[in-house]
Amino acid sequence: MPVRRGGRMFVSRKQKYRIGIDAAAASLSRALIGVLIEYKKADKPLRHLFDHMTNSLRHLEDFVVPYVSAAAQSKADEMGLLHLSNYHWVDQAIMEPYAVGKGLRRNELKVFHWEHTQPVGELVRRMHALHNPTAASIEAILKEAGVAWILKEEDDRLTRAGFRTKRADWRECYKQVGIDLLPPLSHDLASP
C-alpha cells in the first residue's frame, strides 16, 4: 500500500518488484507509442523535446530485482553487506559511505557499480529503429531492461571491450569480459 512521505506518494521496492517489469513495460509502452510516433515525425531541431523518453526508461530499473555478479557479491560479503540484490542505486551511501559525494576522488573510491544490463541508450536506439511502432513492439523492447550490481573494475572491462553503450546481447557481452552473474534471488514478494 503506498504511503505519503513529505507530500509525495512512496511505494516500497517490494511493491514495485511485485508489479514487475512485464506490467511496467506494458503500461509505459502504451504511454510512449504516441511520443515515439511524434518523435519520428519531428524535424531534427525539435527532437530534443522528446528527451523525457530516455528519463522514463531509466525508471524501469525500479521494477526489476537486480542481478549481482559473483565477484561483487564476494566483495560485499567481505564488507559485511547483505546480498546486493537487497540494495538499489539510492542505497550507495549505506554500502559505500566513504565514496559518496562529488568529484573524481570520491568516484575513485567506489567499489560497486549499478549497471544497466541493457543500456538505456540501446533501448532508445531500438525504439527509434522501429519502422511502424506499436505498443506491443515497444513493450518487447522495454522488457529487456535490467540492472546489475557489478564491481567497478568489471564495468571498466565492459567499457574497454566497447560495450559501454551498445550491446546486441548483454548476456554475451558479460560473458566475453568474464562477468559471472549469480542466479537471481526471488525475494519474498508476498510480504510488504
Short mmCIF file of C-alpha atoms in Angstrom, two decimals, residues 93-188:
data_model
loop_
_atom_site.label_atom_id
_atom_site.label_comp_id
_atom_site.label_asym_id
_atom_site.label_seq_id
_atom_site.Cartn_x
_atom_site.Cartn_y
_atom_site.Cartn_z
CA ALA A 93 25.52 5.85 0.86
CA ILE A 94 24.80 2.80 3.04
CA MET A 95 27.00 0.47 1.01
CA GLU A 96 29.97 2.78 0.45
CA PRO A 97 29.68 5.85 2.72
CA TYR A 98 33.32 6.81 2.08
CA ALA A 99 32.69 7.05 -1.68
CA VAL A 100 29.60 9.26 -1.63
CA GLY A 101 29.93 12.84 -2.76
CA LYS A 102 31.03 14.88 -5.71
CA GLY A 103 34.26 14.83 -7.60
CA LEU A 104 36.56 12.32 -9.21
CA ARG A 105 38.32 11.45 -5.97
CA ARG A 106 35.10 10.10 -4.49
CA ASN A 107 34.34 8.14 -7.65
CA GLU A 108 37.78 6.51 -7.49
CA LEU A 109 36.88 5.09 -4.08
CA LYS A 110 33.80 3.29 -5.37
CA VAL A 111 33.83 -0.49 -5.38
CA PHE A 112 30.39 -1.27 -6.81
CA HIS A 113 28.66 -0.10 -9.97
CA TRP A 114 24.89 -0.04 -10.64
CA GLU A 115 24.89 -1.24 -14.25
CA HIS A 116 22.03 -1.14 -16.74
CA THR A 117 22.42 -4.60 -18.27
CA GLN A 118 20.81 -3.32 -21.45
CA PRO A 119 21.96 0.31 -21.69
CA VAL A 120 19.13 2.85 -21.81
CA GLY A 121 20.64 4.29 -24.99
CA GLU A 122 20.39 0.86 -26.62
CA LEU A 123 16.69 0.63 -25.70
CA VAL A 124 16.11 4.10 -27.17
CA ARG A 125 18.01 3.19 -30.37
CA ARG A 126 15.90 0.05 -30.79
CA MET A 127 12.70 2.04 -30.32
CA HIS A 128 13.83 4.66 -32.86
CA ALA A 129 14.67 1.87 -35.33
CA LEU A 130 11.07 0.60 -35.36
CA HIS A 131 9.55 1.44 -38.75
CA ASN A 132 5.93 1.09 -37.67
CA PRO A 133 6.00 1.22 -33.88
CA THR A 134 3.19 -0.40 -31.93
CA ALA A 135 2.63 -0.65 -28.21
CA ALA A 136 3.48 -4.37 -28.45
CA SER A 137 6.78 -3.77 -30.30
CA ILE A 138 7.78 -1.09 -27.79
CA GLU A 139 6.79 -3.32 -24.87
CA ALA A 140 9.02 -6.13 -26.17
CA ILE A 141 11.99 -3.74 -26.17
CA LEU A 142 11.20 -2.33 -22.72
CA LYS A 143 11.08 -5.84 -21.21
CA GLU A 144 14.81 -6.11 -21.95
CA ALA A 145 15.54 -3.51 -19.24
CA GLY A 146 17.54 -4.72 -16.27
CA VAL A 147 20.21 -3.75 -13.80
CA ALA A 148 23.09 -5.50 -12.08
CA TRP A 149 25.46 -4.77 -9.24
CA ILE A 150 28.95 -5.36 -10.58
CA LEU A 151 32.40 -4.28 -9.46
CA LYS A 152 33.76 -1.00 -10.79
CA GLU A 153 36.60 -3.00 -12.38
CA GLU A 154 34.03 -5.21 -14.17
CA ASP A 155 32.37 -2.07 -15.52
CA ASP A 156 35.78 -0.90 -16.74
CA ARG A 157 36.19 -4.20 -18.63
CA LEU A 158 32.82 -3.67 -20.35
CA THR A 159 33.90 -0.18 -21.38
CA ARG A 160 37.34 -1.28 -22.66
CA ALA A 161 35.67 -4.02 -24.74
CA GLY A 162 33.44 -1.43 -26.43
CA PHE A 163 30.24 -2.39 -24.61
CA ARG A 164 29.65 0.88 -22.75
CA THR A 165 26.51 1.86 -24.67
CA LYS A 166 25.96 -0.75 -27.38
CA ARG A 167 25.07 -4.34 -26.65
CA ALA A 168 23.23 -6.55 -29.09
CA ASP A 169 23.10 -9.29 -26.44
CA TRP A 170 24.09 -8.08 -22.97
CA ARG A 171 24.50 -11.61 -21.58
CA GLU A 172 27.03 -12.43 -24.30
CA CYS A 173 28.87 -9.16 -23.63
CA TYR A 174 29.09 -10.02 -19.93
CA LYS A 175 30.39 -13.48 -20.81
CA GLN A 176 33.04 -12.05 -23.17
CA VAL A 177 34.52 -9.86 -20.42
CA GLY A 178 34.28 -12.54 -17.72
CA ILE A 179 31.38 -11.23 -15.63
CA ASP A 180 29.60 -14.15 -13.99
CA LEU A 181 26.13 -13.40 -12.67
CA LEU A 182 24.62 -15.23 -9.74
CA PRO A 183 21.16 -16.75 -10.19
CA PRO A 184 18.62 -14.02 -9.40
CA LEU A 185 17.03 -14.09 -5.95
CA SER A 186 13.26 -14.29 -5.88
CA HIS A 187 12.84 -12.07 -2.79
CA ASP A 188 9.80 -12.73 -0.65
#
